[in-house]
Short mmCIF file of C-alpha atoms in Angstrom, two decimals:
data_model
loop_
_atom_site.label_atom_id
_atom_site.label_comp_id
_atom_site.label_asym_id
_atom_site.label_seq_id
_atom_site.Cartn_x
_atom_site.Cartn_y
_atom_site.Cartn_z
CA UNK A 1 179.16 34.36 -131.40
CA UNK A 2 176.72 32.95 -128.46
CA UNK A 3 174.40 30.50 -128.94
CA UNK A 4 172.52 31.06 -125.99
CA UNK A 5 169.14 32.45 -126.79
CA UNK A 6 166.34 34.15 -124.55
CA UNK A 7 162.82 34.35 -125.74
CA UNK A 8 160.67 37.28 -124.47
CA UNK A 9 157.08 37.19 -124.78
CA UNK A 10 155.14 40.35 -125.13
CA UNK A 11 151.27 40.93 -122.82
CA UNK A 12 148.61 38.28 -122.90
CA UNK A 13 150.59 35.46 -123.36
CA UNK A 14 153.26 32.95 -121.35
CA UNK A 15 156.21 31.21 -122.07
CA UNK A 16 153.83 28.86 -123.64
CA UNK A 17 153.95 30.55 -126.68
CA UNK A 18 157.77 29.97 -127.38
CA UNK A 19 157.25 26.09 -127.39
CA UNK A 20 158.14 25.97 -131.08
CA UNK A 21 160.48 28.18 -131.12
CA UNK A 22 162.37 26.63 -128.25
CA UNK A 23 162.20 22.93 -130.02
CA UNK A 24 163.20 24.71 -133.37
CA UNK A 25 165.95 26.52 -132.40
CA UNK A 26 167.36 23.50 -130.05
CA UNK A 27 167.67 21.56 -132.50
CA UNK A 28 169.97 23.58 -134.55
CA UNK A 29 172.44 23.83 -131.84
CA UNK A 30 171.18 26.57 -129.19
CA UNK A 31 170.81 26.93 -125.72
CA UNK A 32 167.55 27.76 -125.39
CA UNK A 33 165.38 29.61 -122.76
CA UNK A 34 161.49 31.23 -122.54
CA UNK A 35 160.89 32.86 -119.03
CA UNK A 36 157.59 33.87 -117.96
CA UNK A 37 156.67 37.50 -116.82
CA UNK A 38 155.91 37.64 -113.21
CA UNK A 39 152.50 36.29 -113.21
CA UNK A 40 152.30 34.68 -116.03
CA UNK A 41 153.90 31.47 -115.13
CA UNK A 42 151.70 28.55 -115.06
CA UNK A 43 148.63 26.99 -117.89
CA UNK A 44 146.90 29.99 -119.73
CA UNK A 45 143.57 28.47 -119.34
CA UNK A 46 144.16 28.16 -115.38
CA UNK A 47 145.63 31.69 -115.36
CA UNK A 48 142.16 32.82 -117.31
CA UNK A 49 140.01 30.65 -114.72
CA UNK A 50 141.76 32.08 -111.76
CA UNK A 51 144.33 35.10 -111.98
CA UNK A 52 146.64 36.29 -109.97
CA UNK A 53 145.35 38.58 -107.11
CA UNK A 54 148.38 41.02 -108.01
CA UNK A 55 148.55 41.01 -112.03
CA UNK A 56 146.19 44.20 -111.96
CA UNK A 57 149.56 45.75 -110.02
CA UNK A 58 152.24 44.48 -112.52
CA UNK A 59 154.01 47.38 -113.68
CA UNK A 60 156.62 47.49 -117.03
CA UNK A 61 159.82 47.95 -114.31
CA UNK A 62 158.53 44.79 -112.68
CA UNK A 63 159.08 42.91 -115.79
CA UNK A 64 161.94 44.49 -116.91
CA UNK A 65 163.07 43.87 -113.61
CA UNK A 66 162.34 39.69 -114.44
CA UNK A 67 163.25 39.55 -117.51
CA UNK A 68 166.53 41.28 -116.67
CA UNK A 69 167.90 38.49 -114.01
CA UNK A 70 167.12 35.88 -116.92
CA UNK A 71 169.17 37.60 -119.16
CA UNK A 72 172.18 38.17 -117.24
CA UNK A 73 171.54 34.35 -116.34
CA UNK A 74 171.81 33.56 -119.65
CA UNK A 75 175.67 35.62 -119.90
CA UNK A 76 173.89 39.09 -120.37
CA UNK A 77 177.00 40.91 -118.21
CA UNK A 78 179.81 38.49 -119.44
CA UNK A 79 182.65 40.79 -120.73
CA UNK A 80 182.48 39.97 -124.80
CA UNK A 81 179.60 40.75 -126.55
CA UNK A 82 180.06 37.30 -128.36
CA UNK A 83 179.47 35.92 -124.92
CA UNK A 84 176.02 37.65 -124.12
CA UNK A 85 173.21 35.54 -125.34
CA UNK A 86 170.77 36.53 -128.66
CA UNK A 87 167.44 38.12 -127.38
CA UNK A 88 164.10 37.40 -129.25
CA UNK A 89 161.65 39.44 -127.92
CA UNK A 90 157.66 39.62 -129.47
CA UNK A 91 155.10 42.72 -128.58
CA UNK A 92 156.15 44.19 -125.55
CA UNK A 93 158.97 41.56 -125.50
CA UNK A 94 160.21 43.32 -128.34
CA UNK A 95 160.26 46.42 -126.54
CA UNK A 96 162.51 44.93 -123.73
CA UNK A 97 164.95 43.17 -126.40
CA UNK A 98 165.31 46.96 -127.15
CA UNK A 99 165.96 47.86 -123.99
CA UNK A 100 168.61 45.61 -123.08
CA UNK A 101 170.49 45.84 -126.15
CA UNK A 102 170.52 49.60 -125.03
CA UNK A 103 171.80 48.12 -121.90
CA UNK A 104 174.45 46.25 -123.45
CA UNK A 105 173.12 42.88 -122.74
CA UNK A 106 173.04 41.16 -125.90
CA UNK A 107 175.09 39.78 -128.49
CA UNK A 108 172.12 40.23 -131.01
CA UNK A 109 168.23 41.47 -131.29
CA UNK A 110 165.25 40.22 -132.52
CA UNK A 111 162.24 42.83 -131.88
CA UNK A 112 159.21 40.97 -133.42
CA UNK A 113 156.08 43.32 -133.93
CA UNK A 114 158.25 45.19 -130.93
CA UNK A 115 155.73 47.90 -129.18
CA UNK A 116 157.85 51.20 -129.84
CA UNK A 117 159.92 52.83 -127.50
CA UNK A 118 159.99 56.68 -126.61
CA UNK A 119 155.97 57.12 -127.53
CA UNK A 120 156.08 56.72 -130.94
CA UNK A 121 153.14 56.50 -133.01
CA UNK A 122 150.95 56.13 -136.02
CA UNK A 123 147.72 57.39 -136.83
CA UNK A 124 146.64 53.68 -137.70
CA UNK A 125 143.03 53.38 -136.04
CA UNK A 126 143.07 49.91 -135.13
CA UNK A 127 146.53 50.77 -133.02
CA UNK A 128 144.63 53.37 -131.21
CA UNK A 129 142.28 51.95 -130.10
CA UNK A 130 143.58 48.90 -128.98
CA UNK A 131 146.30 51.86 -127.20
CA UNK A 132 143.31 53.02 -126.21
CA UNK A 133 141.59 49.96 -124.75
CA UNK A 134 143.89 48.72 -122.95
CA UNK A 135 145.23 52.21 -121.08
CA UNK A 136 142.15 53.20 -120.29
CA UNK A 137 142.57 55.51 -117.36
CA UNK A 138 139.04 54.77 -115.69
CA UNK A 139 139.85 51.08 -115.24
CA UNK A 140 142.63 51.72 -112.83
CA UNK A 141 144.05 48.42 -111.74
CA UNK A 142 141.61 46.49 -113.21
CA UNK A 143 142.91 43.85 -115.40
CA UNK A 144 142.51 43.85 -119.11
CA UNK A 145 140.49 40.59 -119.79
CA UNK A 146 140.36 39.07 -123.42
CA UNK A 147 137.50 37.48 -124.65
CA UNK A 148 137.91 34.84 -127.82
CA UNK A 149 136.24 37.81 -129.67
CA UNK A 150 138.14 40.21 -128.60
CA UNK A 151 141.17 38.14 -128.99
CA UNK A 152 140.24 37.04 -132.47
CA UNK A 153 139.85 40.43 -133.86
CA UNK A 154 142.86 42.06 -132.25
CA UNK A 155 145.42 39.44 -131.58
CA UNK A 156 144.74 36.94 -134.02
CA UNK A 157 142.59 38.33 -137.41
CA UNK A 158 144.39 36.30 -139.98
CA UNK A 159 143.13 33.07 -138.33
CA UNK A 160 139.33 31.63 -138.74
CA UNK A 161 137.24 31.64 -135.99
CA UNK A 162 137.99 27.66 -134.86
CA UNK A 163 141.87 28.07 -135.51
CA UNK A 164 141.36 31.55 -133.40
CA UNK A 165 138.84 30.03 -130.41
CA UNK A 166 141.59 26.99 -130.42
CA UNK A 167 144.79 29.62 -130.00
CA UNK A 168 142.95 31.72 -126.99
CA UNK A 169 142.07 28.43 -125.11
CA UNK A 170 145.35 27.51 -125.68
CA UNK A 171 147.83 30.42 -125.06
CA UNK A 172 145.45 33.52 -124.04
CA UNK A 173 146.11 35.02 -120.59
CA UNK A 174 144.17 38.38 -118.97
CA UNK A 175 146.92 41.37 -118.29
CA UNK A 176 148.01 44.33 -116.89
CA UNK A 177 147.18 47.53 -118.23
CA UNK A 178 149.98 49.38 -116.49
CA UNK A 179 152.26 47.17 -118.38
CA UNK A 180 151.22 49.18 -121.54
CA UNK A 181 151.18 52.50 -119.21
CA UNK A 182 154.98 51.73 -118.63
CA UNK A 183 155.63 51.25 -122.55
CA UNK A 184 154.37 54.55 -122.86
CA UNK A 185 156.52 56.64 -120.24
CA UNK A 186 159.90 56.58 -118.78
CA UNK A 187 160.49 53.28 -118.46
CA UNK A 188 159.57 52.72 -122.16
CA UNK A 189 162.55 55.19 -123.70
CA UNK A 190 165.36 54.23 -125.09
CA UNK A 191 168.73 56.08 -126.11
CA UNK A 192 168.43 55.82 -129.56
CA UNK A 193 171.32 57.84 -131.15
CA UNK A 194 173.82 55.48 -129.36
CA UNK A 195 175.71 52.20 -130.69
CA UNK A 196 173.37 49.17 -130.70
CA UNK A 197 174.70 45.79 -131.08
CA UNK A 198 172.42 44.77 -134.80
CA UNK A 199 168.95 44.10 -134.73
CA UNK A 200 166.10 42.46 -137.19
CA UNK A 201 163.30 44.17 -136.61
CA UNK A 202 160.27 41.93 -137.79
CA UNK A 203 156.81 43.26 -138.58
CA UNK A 204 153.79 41.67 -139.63
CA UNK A 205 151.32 43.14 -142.53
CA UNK A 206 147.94 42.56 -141.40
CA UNK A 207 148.93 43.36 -137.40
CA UNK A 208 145.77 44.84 -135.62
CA UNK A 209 147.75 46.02 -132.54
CA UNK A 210 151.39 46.98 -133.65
CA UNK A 211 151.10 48.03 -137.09
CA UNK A 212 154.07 47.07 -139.47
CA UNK A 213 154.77 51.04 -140.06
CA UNK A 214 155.23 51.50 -136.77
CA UNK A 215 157.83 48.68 -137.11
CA UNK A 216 159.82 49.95 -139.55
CA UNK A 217 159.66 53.31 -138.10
CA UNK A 218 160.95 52.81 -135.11
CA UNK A 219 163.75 50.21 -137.00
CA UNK A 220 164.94 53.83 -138.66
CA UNK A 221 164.84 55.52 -135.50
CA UNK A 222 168.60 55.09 -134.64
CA UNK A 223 170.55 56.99 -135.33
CA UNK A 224 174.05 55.97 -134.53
CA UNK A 225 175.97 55.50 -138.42
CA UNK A 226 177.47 52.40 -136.98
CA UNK A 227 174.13 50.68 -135.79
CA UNK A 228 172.93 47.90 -138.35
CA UNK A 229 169.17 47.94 -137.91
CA UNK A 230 167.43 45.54 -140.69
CA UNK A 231 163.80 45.26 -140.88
CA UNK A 232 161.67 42.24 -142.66
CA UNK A 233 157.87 42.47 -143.57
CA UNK A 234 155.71 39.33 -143.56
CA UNK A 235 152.14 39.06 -145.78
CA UNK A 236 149.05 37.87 -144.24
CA UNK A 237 150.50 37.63 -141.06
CA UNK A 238 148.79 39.29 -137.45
CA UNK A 239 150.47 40.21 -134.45
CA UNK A 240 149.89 36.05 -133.41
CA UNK A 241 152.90 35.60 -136.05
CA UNK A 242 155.23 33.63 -133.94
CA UNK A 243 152.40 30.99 -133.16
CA UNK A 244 150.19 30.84 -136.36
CA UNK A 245 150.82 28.45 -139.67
CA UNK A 246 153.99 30.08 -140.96
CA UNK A 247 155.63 30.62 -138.46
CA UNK A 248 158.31 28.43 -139.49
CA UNK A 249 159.29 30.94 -142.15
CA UNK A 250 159.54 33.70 -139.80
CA UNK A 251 162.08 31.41 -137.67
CA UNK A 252 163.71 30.30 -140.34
CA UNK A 253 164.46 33.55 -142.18
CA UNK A 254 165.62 35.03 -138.20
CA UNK A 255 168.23 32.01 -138.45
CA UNK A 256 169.55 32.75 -141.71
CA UNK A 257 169.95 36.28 -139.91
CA UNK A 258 171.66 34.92 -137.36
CA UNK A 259 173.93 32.86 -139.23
CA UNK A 260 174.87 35.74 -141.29
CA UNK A 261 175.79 38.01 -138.33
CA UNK A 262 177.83 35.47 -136.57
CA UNK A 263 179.75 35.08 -139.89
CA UNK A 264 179.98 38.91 -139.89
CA UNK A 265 181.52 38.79 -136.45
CA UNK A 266 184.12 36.19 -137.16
CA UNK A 267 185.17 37.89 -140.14
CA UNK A 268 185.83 41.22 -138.09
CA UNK A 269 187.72 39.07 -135.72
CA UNK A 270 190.78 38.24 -137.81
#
C-alpha cells in the first residue's frame, strides 16, 4: 500500500495549515506533500495584507484543476491502486479527496469535515448561513474577507478569543466565493452508487460551518455494497480540528486507519 500522502486544504486557509501534519506523518515513514490552491501560496498574513488581484475569479474547476496535477504527481494515474498515493483532504479539501477517489486517483481517503457533494444539506442554521454568507449572489466577485470575529465564531468556536486572534493571524486567508458556488453545482457531484476505494470520513461535534450530520450523511450516501465508508466523530472539536490542541488524536486515530487498511490490502493479496 502507498505511502505517499497528499494533503488538501479546504477555503480560507494555505498549505500552512498542514505543517503538523506533514512533520507527523514524515516521521512515521511517509512521503509527504501539502500544495496550495492557486492563490493561496505564500504567508497568510501577507495574502490578508495584499490579495491576489484574481482570487475573487477562482472558480472550484480551477482548483480541482491544481490539485489534480499534484495528485497524479504524487502516482495518482500509476496502474495499481496500491501505487496511487493516500489523499487527506479538510473542508472543501474534503470534497476534492471525494472527487478523485471517484476519479480513481487514490489508494485511500480521508474527507475531514468534507463540504458534501451533490447539494446535500441540513437544516442546521449555523450551516446556512455561513452557505449563505459566503454565496451571496449580490457580492459577485467580491472576495469573502474574514475578520478575527468572524473567523472566531465560524471557523474556530471551540478556541478562546487569544488562542482564536493567534490562529487567524497565523493561518487565515480571504477567499473566493465561487469556490463554494462550484461545491454547490456540477462540478461539486459525485457518482456515488459506484465502487470507491475506502474512506474515513471525519466530522467534528461542535463544527459551525460543516456540521457533523452532514458528515455522516453524506459518509452513508454510497451506495455501492462493496464501498467501505467509515465515519469517526470528535467532541469539542470545530471545523479548525486539524490545527487546534488535539489534533494529534485526530492524526493519530487516521493512522491507526491507515495501518489497518494497508493490512487489509495485503491480506487480500495472498
Amino acid at each position: 500500500m502507498s505511502k505517499k500522502i497528499v494533503f488538501i486544504h479546504g477555503m480560507f486557509q494555505t498549505s500552512k495549515s498542514w505543517d503538523k501534519w506533514v512533520n507527523h506523518f514524515t516521521n512515521l515513514g511517509y512521503e509527504c506533500s501539502a500544495p496550495s490552491w492557486p492563490d493561496h501560496a505564500g504567508d497568510p498574513k501577507s495574502l490578508r495584507d495584499n490579495p491576489p488581484a484574481t482570487l475573487g475569479d477562482l472558480m472550484l474547476e480551477d482548483v480541482i484543476e491544481a490539485m489534480e496535477a499534484a495528485v497524479i504527481a504524487a502516482g495518482g494515474n500509476n496502474p495499481e491502486v496500491a501505487d496511487k498515493p493516500i489523499i487527506i483532504g479538510h473542508s472543501v479539501g474534503g470534497l476534492l479527496t471525494q472527487i478523485f477517489v471517484s476519479k480513481n486517483l487514490a489508494s485511500l481517503g480521508v474527507p475531514i469535515c468534507t463540504v458534501a457533494p451533490n447539494m446535500m444539506m441540513t437544516l442546521d442554521w449555523p450551516f446556512f448561513k455561513n452557505v449563505a454568507a459566503i454565496t451571496n449572489p449580490f457580492k459577485g466577485d467580491e472576495p469573502f474577507k474574514q475578520t478575527p470575529e468572524s473567523f472566531h465564531e465560524a471557523f474556530c468556536n471551540t478556541l478562546d478569543e487569544a488562542s482564536a486572534r493567534r490562529t487567524f493571524e497565523e493561518t487565515a486567508v480571504h477567499d473566493s466565493r465561487n469556490v463554494l458556488r462550484g461545491c454547490l453545482g456540477s462540478n461539486g457531484h459525485i457518482d456515488l452508487d459506484m465502487p470507491q476505494v475506502p474512506m474515513l470520513f471525519i466530522s467534528a461535534k461542535e463544527d459551525q460551518i460543516v456540521p457533523t450530520e452532514l458528515v455522516e450523511k453524506n459518509s452513508k450516501a454510497y451506495t455501492d455494497a462493496v464501498t467501505e465508508m467509515s465515519f469517526m466523530e470528535f467532541e469539542n472539536r470545530s471545523h479548525f480540528i486539524c490545527g487546534e490542541p488535539g489534533w494529534e488524536e485526530v492524526a493519530g486515530y487516521i493512522q491507526n486507519w491507515l495501518v489497518t487498511q494497508q493490512q487489509v490490502s495485503h491480506q487480500q493479496a495472498f
